[in-house]
Coordinates of C-alpha atoms in Angstrom, one line a residue:
Chain T
M1 CA -0.9 -14.0 20.9
N2 CA 0.4 -11.0 18.7
L3 CA 1.1 -7.6 20.0
L4 CA -1.6 -6.2 18.3
E5 CA -4.3 -8.4 19.5
N6 CA -2.8 -7.0 23.4
E7 CA -3.2 -3.6 21.9
L8 CA -6.7 -4.0 21.2
G9 CA -7.6 -6.7 24.2
D10 CA -6.6 -3.6 26.1
L11 CA -9.2 -1.4 24.5
K12 CA -11.7 -3.4 24.8
T13 CA -11.3 -4.2 27.9
E14 CA -11.5 -0.3 28.7
L15 CA -14.4 0.3 27.2
M16 CA -16.4 -2.2 28.7
E17 CA -14.9 -0.9 31.4
M18 CA -16.1 3.1 30.3
T19 CA -19.6 0.7 28.9
S20 CA -20.1 -0.2 33.3
M21 CA -19.4 2.8 34.8
V22 CA -21.8 5.1 31.8
K23 CA -24.4 2.5 33.3
E24 CA -23.4 2.4 36.7
Q25 CA -24.1 6.1 36.1
M26 CA -27.4 6.0 34.4
E27 CA -28.7 3.5 36.8
K28 CA -27.7 5.4 40.1
T29 CA -29.2 8.7 38.5
I30 CA -32.5 6.8 38.2
K31 CA -32.1 5.2 41.5
A32 CA -31.9 8.9 42.9
F33 CA -34.7 10.3 40.0
N34 CA -36.7 7.4 41.8
T35 CA -36.3 8.3 45.5
F36 CA -34.7 11.8 45.1
D37 CA -31.7 11.4 46.9
H38 CA -30.2 14.5 46.3
Q39 CA -26.9 13.0 46.8
L40 CA -26.6 10.1 44.6
A41 CA -27.2 12.6 42.4
E42 CA -24.5 14.8 43.1
E43 CA -22.1 11.4 43.6
V44 CA -23.3 11.5 39.8
V45 CA -22.1 14.7 39.4
S46 CA -18.6 13.7 40.3
N47 CA -18.0 10.7 39.0
E48 CA -18.8 12.5 35.7
K49 CA -15.2 13.2 35.1
R50 CA -14.1 9.8 35.7
V51 CA -16.1 9.2 32.3
N52 CA -14.3 11.9 30.9
G53 CA -11.3 10.3 31.4
Y54 CA -11.7 7.2 29.7
E55 CA -13.0 9.5 26.8
L56 CA -9.8 10.4 26.7
N57 CA -7.3 6.9 27.6
I58 CA -9.4 5.5 24.7
D59 CA -9.2 8.7 22.2
S60 CA -5.6 7.6 23.3
K61 CA -5.3 4.3 22.7
C62 CA -7.1 4.2 19.3
E63 CA -4.4 6.9 18.4
H64 CA -2.0 5.3 19.1
I65 CA -3.5 1.0 17.7
L66 CA -3.8 3.5 14.1
A67 CA -0.8 5.6 14.5
L68 CA 1.5 2.4 14.7
F69 CA 0.4 -1.0 14.3
S70 CA -1.7 0.1 11.3
P71 CA -5.0 -2.3 11.1
V72 CA -6.6 -3.9 8.8
A73 CA -9.8 -6.0 8.8
I74 CA -11.7 -6.6 11.3
D75 CA -9.2 -4.9 13.8
L76 CA -9.7 -2.3 11.9
R77 CA -13.4 -1.9 11.8
F78 CA -12.6 -2.1 16.2
V79 CA -10.6 0.8 16.6
L80 CA -12.9 2.9 14.2
A81 CA -15.7 1.9 16.1
S82 CA -13.8 2.7 19.2
I83 CA -13.6 6.0 18.3
K84 CA -16.8 6.6 17.9
M85 CA -18.8 5.3 20.8
V86 CA -16.3 6.5 23.4
S87 CA -17.9 9.3 22.2
D88 CA -21.1 8.5 22.3
L89 CA -21.1 6.5 25.5
E90 CA -19.1 10.2 26.8
R91 CA -22.0 11.8 25.8
I92 CA -24.8 9.6 27.6
G93 CA -23.1 9.4 30.3
D94 CA -23.3 13.6 29.9
N95 CA -26.5 12.9 30.1
A96 CA -26.8 11.4 33.1
E97 CA -24.6 14.4 34.8
G98 CA -27.4 16.5 33.4
I99 CA -30.6 15.2 34.5
S100 CA -28.4 14.6 38.4
S101 CA -27.8 18.3 38.5
Y102 CA -31.4 18.8 37.6
I103 CA -32.4 16.0 40.3
A104 CA -30.1 18.1 43.0
R105 CA -31.7 21.4 42.1
F106 CA -34.9 20.7 43.3
E107 CA -36.5 20.2 46.9
K108 CA -39.5 19.0 46.0
P109 CA -40.4 15.8 44.7
F110 CA -41.5 15.5 41.3
D111 CA -45.9 14.9 40.5
K112 CA -45.8 12.0 40.7
E113 CA -49.6 12.7 38.5
L114 CA -47.4 14.2 35.9
L115 CA -44.5 11.6 35.7
E116 CA -47.2 9.0 35.2
R117 CA -48.8 10.9 32.9
L118 CA -45.6 11.0 30.8
R119 CA -44.8 7.4 31.5
F120 CA -41.3 8.7 32.7
K121 CA -40.9 4.5 34.2
E122 CA -41.9 3.2 31.6
M123 CA -38.9 5.3 29.8
T124 CA -36.0 5.0 32.6
E125 CA -37.0 1.0 32.9
A126 CA -36.4 1.1 28.8
V127 CA -33.1 3.5 29.2
L128 CA -31.6 1.1 31.2
E129 CA -33.1 -2.7 29.4
M130 CA -31.1 -0.7 26.6
L131 CA -28.2 -0.5 28.3
D132 CA -27.9 -4.4 30.4
I133 CA -28.4 -5.2 26.9
L134 CA -25.5 -3.2 25.1
V135 CA -22.7 -4.4 28.0
D136 CA -23.8 -8.6 27.5
S137 CA -23.9 -8.2 23.8
F138 CA -20.3 -5.9 23.6
E139 CA -18.4 -8.0 25.9
A140 CA -19.4 -11.0 23.7
D141 CA -19.6 -9.5 20.5
N142 CA -24.0 -10.5 20.2
T143 CA -25.5 -8.6 17.0
K144 CA -28.0 -11.2 17.8
L145 CA -28.6 -9.6 21.0
V146 CA -27.6 -6.4 20.8
R147 CA -30.5 -5.5 17.4
T148 CA -32.9 -5.7 20.0
V149 CA -32.0 -1.6 20.9
F150 CA -33.9 -1.1 18.4
A151 CA -37.3 -1.4 19.2
K152 CA -36.6 -0.4 22.7
D153 CA -35.6 2.8 21.0
D154 CA -38.0 3.0 19.2
F155 CA -40.0 2.7 22.3
L156 CA -38.6 5.7 23.7
D157 CA -39.2 7.5 20.5
E158 CA -42.8 7.5 21.6
I159 CA -42.8 7.6 25.0
N160 CA -41.1 11.5 23.8
F161 CA -43.6 12.3 21.7
S162 CA -46.8 11.3 23.7
A163 CA -45.0 13.8 26.5
N164 CA -45.5 16.8 24.5
Q165 CA -49.0 16.0 24.6
V166 CA -48.8 15.6 28.3
L167 CA -47.3 18.6 29.2
A168 CA -48.9 20.7 26.0
E169 CA -51.8 19.8 28.0
Y170 CA -50.5 19.9 31.0
F171 CA -49.4 24.1 31.3
R172 CA -53.7 24.8 30.2
T173 CA -54.3 23.6 33.0
C174 CA -51.6 24.2 35.7
D175 CA -51.5 27.6 37.4
D176 CA -48.6 26.8 39.9
P177 CA -45.7 28.6 38.2
E178 CA -43.5 25.8 40.6
K179 CA -45.1 23.2 39.3
I180 CA -45.0 25.0 35.8
T181 CA -41.1 25.2 36.2
Q182 CA -41.2 21.8 37.3
A183 CA -43.0 19.9 34.3
I184 CA -40.1 22.1 32.2
Y185 CA -37.3 20.1 34.1
L186 CA -39.4 16.5 33.3
L187 CA -39.7 17.3 29.6
T188 CA -35.5 18.1 30.0
M189 CA -34.6 15.1 31.1
I190 CA -37.9 12.9 29.3
R191 CA -35.7 14.2 26.2
K192 CA -31.8 13.7 28.0
F193 CA -34.0 9.9 28.3
E194 CA -34.7 9.8 24.8
R195 CA -31.1 10.7 23.3
T196 CA -29.2 8.4 25.6
G197 CA -31.7 6.1 23.4
D198 CA -29.7 6.9 21.1
Y199 CA -27.0 7.8 21.1
I200 CA -27.3 3.3 22.5
T201 CA -28.6 2.6 19.2
N202 CA -25.2 4.6 17.1
I203 CA -22.9 2.2 19.4
A204 CA -24.8 -1.1 18.7
E205 CA -24.8 -0.2 15.0
E206 CA -20.6 0.4 16.5
I207 CA -21.0 -3.1 16.9
I208 CA -22.4 -5.1 14.4
F209 CA -20.1 -2.4 11.8
Y210 CA -16.9 -4.2 13.9
V211 CA -18.7 -8.0 14.6
K212 CA -20.5 -7.9 10.9
A213 CA -18.8 -5.3 8.8
K214 CA -23.0 -4.5 8.3
V215 CA -23.5 -0.6 7.7
L216 CA -26.7 0.1 9.4
K217 CA -26.9 4.0 9.5
H218 CA -28.9 6.3 8.7
K219 CA -31.1 2.9 7.2
K220 CA -35.1 2.6 8.9
N221 CA -35.4 -0.9 9.1
K222 CA -32.4 -1.9 11.3
A223 CA -34.0 -5.1 13.1
Chain F
M1 CA -8.9 -8.7 -20.3
K2 CA -5.4 -8.3 -20.2
I3 CA -4.4 -11.6 -18.8
E4 CA -6.4 -14.3 -18.3
A5 CA -4.7 -17.6 -16.0
N6 CA -7.4 -20.5 -15.8
N7 CA -6.5 -23.5 -13.8
V8 CA -2.7 -23.3 -13.7
R9 CA -0.5 -26.3 -11.5
V10 CA 3.1 -25.6 -11.4
S11 CA 4.8 -28.3 -9.6
Y12 CA 8.8 -28.4 -9.2
G13 CA 9.2 -31.9 -9.8
S14 CA 7.0 -34.5 -7.4
E15 CA 5.7 -31.1 -5.2
Q16 CA 2.9 -28.8 -6.7
V17 CA 3.1 -26.0 -5.9
L18 CA 0.7 -23.6 -7.1
K19 CA -3.0 -26.2 -7.6
G20 CA -5.0 -24.8 -10.2
I21 CA -5.8 -20.9 -10.4
T22 CA -7.3 -19.6 -11.9
M23 CA -7.9 -16.1 -12.6
S24 CA -8.5 -12.4 -15.0
I25 CA -6.7 -9.0 -14.8
K26 CA -7.8 -6.1 -16.2
K27 CA -5.2 -4.1 -18.0
N28 CA -4.0 -0.4 -16.5
T29 CA -3.8 -2.1 -13.2
V30 CA -2.0 -2.7 -10.2
T31 CA -2.5 -6.4 -8.5
A32 CA -1.0 -7.5 -5.9
F33 CA -0.1 -11.4 -4.6
I34 CA 0.1 -12.1 -0.9
G35 CA 1.0 -14.3 1.2
P36 CA 3.3 -16.4 3.5
S37 CA 7.0 -18.0 1.8
G38 CA 6.8 -20.2 -0.1
C39 CA 2.6 -19.6 -0.9
G40 CA 3.5 -19.9 -4.3
K41 CA 2.3 -16.8 -4.8
S42 CA 5.9 -15.5 -7.3
T43 CA 5.9 -18.9 -9.0
F44 CA 2.9 -17.9 -10.0
L45 CA 4.0 -13.8 -11.0
R46 CA 6.8 -16.1 -12.9
C47 CA 4.6 -18.0 -14.8
F48 CA 3.6 -14.5 -17.0
N49 CA 7.1 -13.8 -18.6
R50 CA 7.4 -17.6 -18.3
M51 CA 10.8 -17.3 -15.9
N52 CA 9.8 -20.6 -14.7
D53 CA 10.9 -22.2 -17.6
L54 CA 14.5 -21.9 -17.0
I55 CA 14.2 -23.7 -13.5
E56 CA 14.9 -27.6 -15.2
T57 CA 12.3 -29.4 -12.5
C58 CA 9.9 -27.2 -13.5
K59 CA 6.3 -27.8 -15.1
V60 CA 4.3 -25.6 -16.0
E61 CA 0.7 -26.8 -16.4
G62 CA -3.6 -24.7 -17.2
E63 CA -3.6 -21.9 -19.8
I64 CA -1.9 -18.3 -19.2
M65 CA -3.1 -16.1 -22.1
I66 CA -2.2 -12.2 -22.7
D67 CA -4.4 -10.0 -25.0
E68 CA -5.6 -13.7 -25.8
S69 CA -2.6 -15.5 -26.8
D70 CA -1.6 -19.2 -25.3
I71 CA 1.6 -17.5 -23.7
Y72 CA 2.6 -21.6 -23.5
H73 CA 1.9 -22.1 -27.2
P74 CA 4.8 -24.2 -28.8
K75 CA 5.2 -20.9 -30.9
V76 CA 5.5 -18.0 -28.9
N77 CA 9.2 -16.5 -29.1
I78 CA 9.8 -16.6 -25.2
N79 CA 12.0 -13.6 -26.2
E80 CA 9.6 -11.8 -27.9
L81 CA 7.6 -12.1 -24.4
R82 CA 9.5 -11.3 -22.3
K83 CA 9.3 -8.0 -24.3
S84 CA 6.5 -8.0 -23.2
V85 CA 6.7 -8.2 -20.0
G86 CA 8.9 -6.9 -18.0
M87 CA 10.4 -7.8 -14.9
V88 CA 12.5 -6.3 -11.7
F89 CA 12.8 -8.1 -8.7
Q90 CA 13.6 -8.1 -5.4
K91 CA 17.2 -6.8 -5.5
P92 CA 18.6 -4.1 -8.0
N93 CA 20.3 -6.2 -10.6
P94 CA 22.1 -3.1 -12.6
F95 CA 24.8 -4.2 -15.5
P96 CA 28.5 -3.7 -14.6
K97 CA 28.2 -0.5 -16.7
S98 CA 26.7 3.1 -17.1
I99 CA 23.7 4.5 -16.2
F100 CA 22.9 4.8 -20.2
E101 CA 23.9 1.6 -21.6
N102 CA 21.8 -0.7 -18.5
V103 CA 19.4 1.3 -20.1
A104 CA 19.9 0.4 -23.9
Y105 CA 21.1 -2.8 -23.2
G106 CA 17.2 -4.4 -23.8
L107 CA 17.2 -2.5 -27.2
R108 CA 20.3 -3.4 -28.1
I109 CA 20.4 -7.0 -27.9
N110 CA 16.3 -6.3 -29.4
G111 CA 18.7 -5.4 -32.6
V112 CA 19.0 -1.7 -31.9
T113 CA 21.3 0.3 -33.5
N114 CA 20.1 3.7 -34.7
K115 CA 22.4 6.1 -32.1
K116 CA 19.7 8.9 -32.1
Y117 CA 16.7 6.6 -31.6
I118 CA 18.5 4.4 -28.6
E119 CA 19.2 8.1 -26.2
E120 CA 15.5 9.5 -26.9
K121 CA 14.3 6.0 -26.2
V122 CA 16.6 6.0 -23.2
E123 CA 15.8 9.7 -22.2
W124 CA 11.7 8.5 -22.3
A125 CA 12.7 5.9 -20.0
I126 CA 14.5 7.1 -16.9
K127 CA 11.6 9.6 -17.5
Q128 CA 9.4 7.3 -16.8
A129 CA 10.7 5.5 -14.0
A130 CA 11.4 9.2 -12.7
L131 CA 15.0 9.2 -12.3
W132 CA 15.8 11.6 -15.1
D133 CA 15.5 14.3 -13.0
E134 CA 18.9 12.9 -10.6
V135 CA 20.6 10.9 -13.4
K136 CA 20.7 13.2 -16.8
D137 CA 24.4 15.0 -16.2
K138 CA 26.1 11.2 -15.0
L139 CA 24.2 9.1 -17.7
K140 CA 28.2 8.2 -18.7
K141 CA 29.5 7.0 -15.1
S142 CA 28.3 3.7 -13.5
A143 CA 25.2 2.2 -13.0
F144 CA 27.1 0.9 -8.7
A145 CA 27.8 5.0 -8.2
L146 CA 24.1 4.5 -8.0
S147 CA 22.1 4.3 -4.2
G148 CA 20.0 1.6 -4.1
G149 CA 16.4 3.4 -4.1
Q150 CA 17.8 4.7 -8.0
Q151 CA 19.5 1.6 -9.4
Q152 CA 16.0 -0.1 -8.7
R153 CA 14.2 2.6 -10.8
L154 CA 17.2 2.3 -13.2
C155 CA 16.3 -1.7 -13.3
I156 CA 12.6 -0.4 -13.8
A157 CA 14.0 2.0 -16.4
R158 CA 15.8 -1.0 -18.3
A159 CA 12.7 -2.8 -18.3
L160 CA 10.6 0.2 -19.6
A161 CA 13.0 0.4 -22.9
V162 CA 12.0 -1.9 -24.7
E163 CA 8.1 -0.8 -24.3
P164 CA 6.6 -4.1 -22.1
S165 CA 3.1 -3.7 -21.4
I166 CA 2.8 -6.0 -18.5
L167 CA 5.4 -5.7 -15.8
L168 CA 5.9 -7.8 -13.1
M169 CA 8.0 -6.8 -9.6
D170 CA 9.0 -8.8 -7.5
E171 CA 9.1 -7.8 -4.0
P172 CA 10.8 -4.5 -6.2
A173 CA 10.8 -2.4 -2.2
S174 CA 12.5 -4.9 0.0
A175 CA 16.0 -4.2 0.3
L176 CA 14.5 -0.3 0.2
D177 CA 14.5 2.2 2.5
P178 CA 11.4 4.6 3.4
I179 CA 12.6 7.4 1.3
S180 CA 13.1 4.8 -1.8
T181 CA 10.4 2.8 -1.1
T182 CA 7.8 5.7 -1.7
K183 CA 9.3 6.1 -4.6
I184 CA 9.0 3.1 -6.1
E185 CA 5.0 3.4 -4.6
E186 CA 5.1 6.2 -6.4
L187 CA 5.9 5.1 -9.1
I188 CA 3.9 2.7 -9.5
Y189 CA 0.4 4.7 -9.4
N190 CA 1.6 6.6 -12.3
L191 CA 3.1 4.0 -14.8
K192 CA -0.7 1.8 -14.1
A193 CA -2.1 4.6 -16.9
S194 CA 0.4 2.4 -19.9
Y195 CA 0.8 -0.5 -18.4
T196 CA -0.6 -2.9 -16.6
I197 CA 1.4 -4.3 -13.1
I198 CA 1.8 -7.1 -10.8
I199 CA 3.2 -7.4 -8.0
V200 CA 4.1 -9.7 -5.2
T201 CA 5.4 -7.4 -1.8
H202 CA 4.9 -9.3 2.2
N203 CA 4.6 -5.3 3.1
M204 CA 0.8 -5.6 3.3
Q205 CA 0.9 -1.7 3.8
Q206 CA 1.9 -1.8 0.6
A207 CA -0.8 -3.5 -1.2
T208 CA -2.6 -1.2 0.0
R209 CA -1.2 1.4 -1.0
T210 CA -0.5 0.7 -4.8
S211 CA -3.0 -1.9 -6.1
D212 CA -6.6 -2.5 -7.5
K213 CA -6.9 -5.4 -6.6
T214 CA -5.0 -8.2 -4.2
A215 CA -4.7 -11.8 -4.2
F216 CA -4.5 -14.0 -1.7
F217 CA -1.9 -17.5 -1.8
Y218 CA -1.8 -20.0 0.7
M219 CA 0.2 -23.5 -0.3
G220 CA -0.3 -22.8 -3.2
D221 CA -4.4 -21.7 -3.8
L222 CA -5.7 -18.4 -4.4
I223 CA -7.2 -17.9 -1.0
E224 CA -9.2 -14.9 -1.8
Y225 CA -8.4 -12.1 -4.6
D226 CA -10.4 -9.5 -5.1
D227 CA -10.7 -5.4 -5.2
T228 CA -7.3 -4.6 -2.6
R229 CA -10.2 -1.9 -0.2
T230 CA -12.4 -4.5 -0.1
L231 CA -9.9 -7.6 0.7
F232 CA -7.8 -5.6 3.9
T233 CA -11.1 -4.3 5.1
N234 CA -13.7 -6.3 4.6
P235 CA -11.7 -10.3 3.8
K236 CA -15.4 -13.2 3.4
K237 CA -12.3 -15.4 4.4
Q238 CA -11.8 -16.6 7.2
K239 CA -7.5 -17.4 6.0
T240 CA -7.7 -14.4 4.1
Q241 CA -8.2 -12.4 7.8
N242 CA -5.7 -13.9 9.3
Y243 CA -2.8 -13.1 7.7
I244 CA -3.5 -9.7 6.7
T245 CA -4.5 -9.6 10.6
G246 CA -0.9 -11.1 11.2
R247 CA -3.1 -14.2 13.4
F248 CA -1.4 -16.7 10.1
G249 CA -1.0 -20.5 12.2

């Protein structure tokens, strides 16, 4: 193994660790939401600085590899993809922190009936499945597996879109200010889960880019 | 096409070093030949001005066309061929003469005697080689007084003075410091407008910086030949990828 291979191996290991950490942050967030566990939500908020730490380290490692090793071909694609992936991973971490900070803020559990109408469970399960796929496919450079996240992202988009109508109806009929506030926060959370799906999709595109040299960005039919 | 090579096979005695190379090179482009030592890239380069003819055991088969003429045709005048296909070597090799005479040499041996013409041509060639400002006040000084980088540009000027249309460069910057290397690379870039250039290099970054097309050779075969940008970002062959990423062998 040459020096560059060692450096790239370290970079991948660190990116894998960051991906796993971000996945764990999102898992804890969803668990904190489902169990209304303030302590767990606060743990996610506090762990966010570790996610940021990974981002700084990986950025610096990429800069170092580009400056000292002038990588080409798949090596260059991997470093370029890493720079973009790390940024998307950090944003997923931000979303987990954002959702957790909302959970920690509320004293009463969320309205179960509204959650059901918003298809919250389906949405959070899809996000976790996408993160599982991301971790497995990234580790094995499995582009066939990673492509399966695109359909799941469409599913998240559909739930996000339907949430608008559900909440419009809810606001028309609800006269409890506390419930309305809660519903507004739920809508923000749904947006954050939907954005998380977009970030996972971006990362999947980067995996396909560095493994297969194919650019899927801005293409409609990705699957 | 400026150059077309068809099924070129070269052997030294019983050892075949090129195993049937076919490629076309467009006019006014820079083509880089890369590959590990002994892959045949320099041998192939030397086919274009028939330098291999000087090696007794060397046998060249196949066809090389320059401007649609077969340069291995028995009626070809080798001196005329080498006038139109200039060559620059790895180590600067100025003659033990003045800067001026080094560049005038090619003209003189080609029978040019008009002093004014020679002076104009020498100045033109040194300017083309981006060396004029550094030597214009010391043209009568020995070429050996120049730095390695300047000597190499002087050798390029010497090659250009006889107005070739093709310039072959065999690792022209490998013996130079980074600043001289940059100057040679800028020169290659600028010369492209007037010449078709083929450069053999072991320096991958040099290939990527200077060339339009890159050909990767391995053990006498042309493995991959593509736009430099494509070859260095998305090579089609695993061997090419292994070589350019340093995972060879």
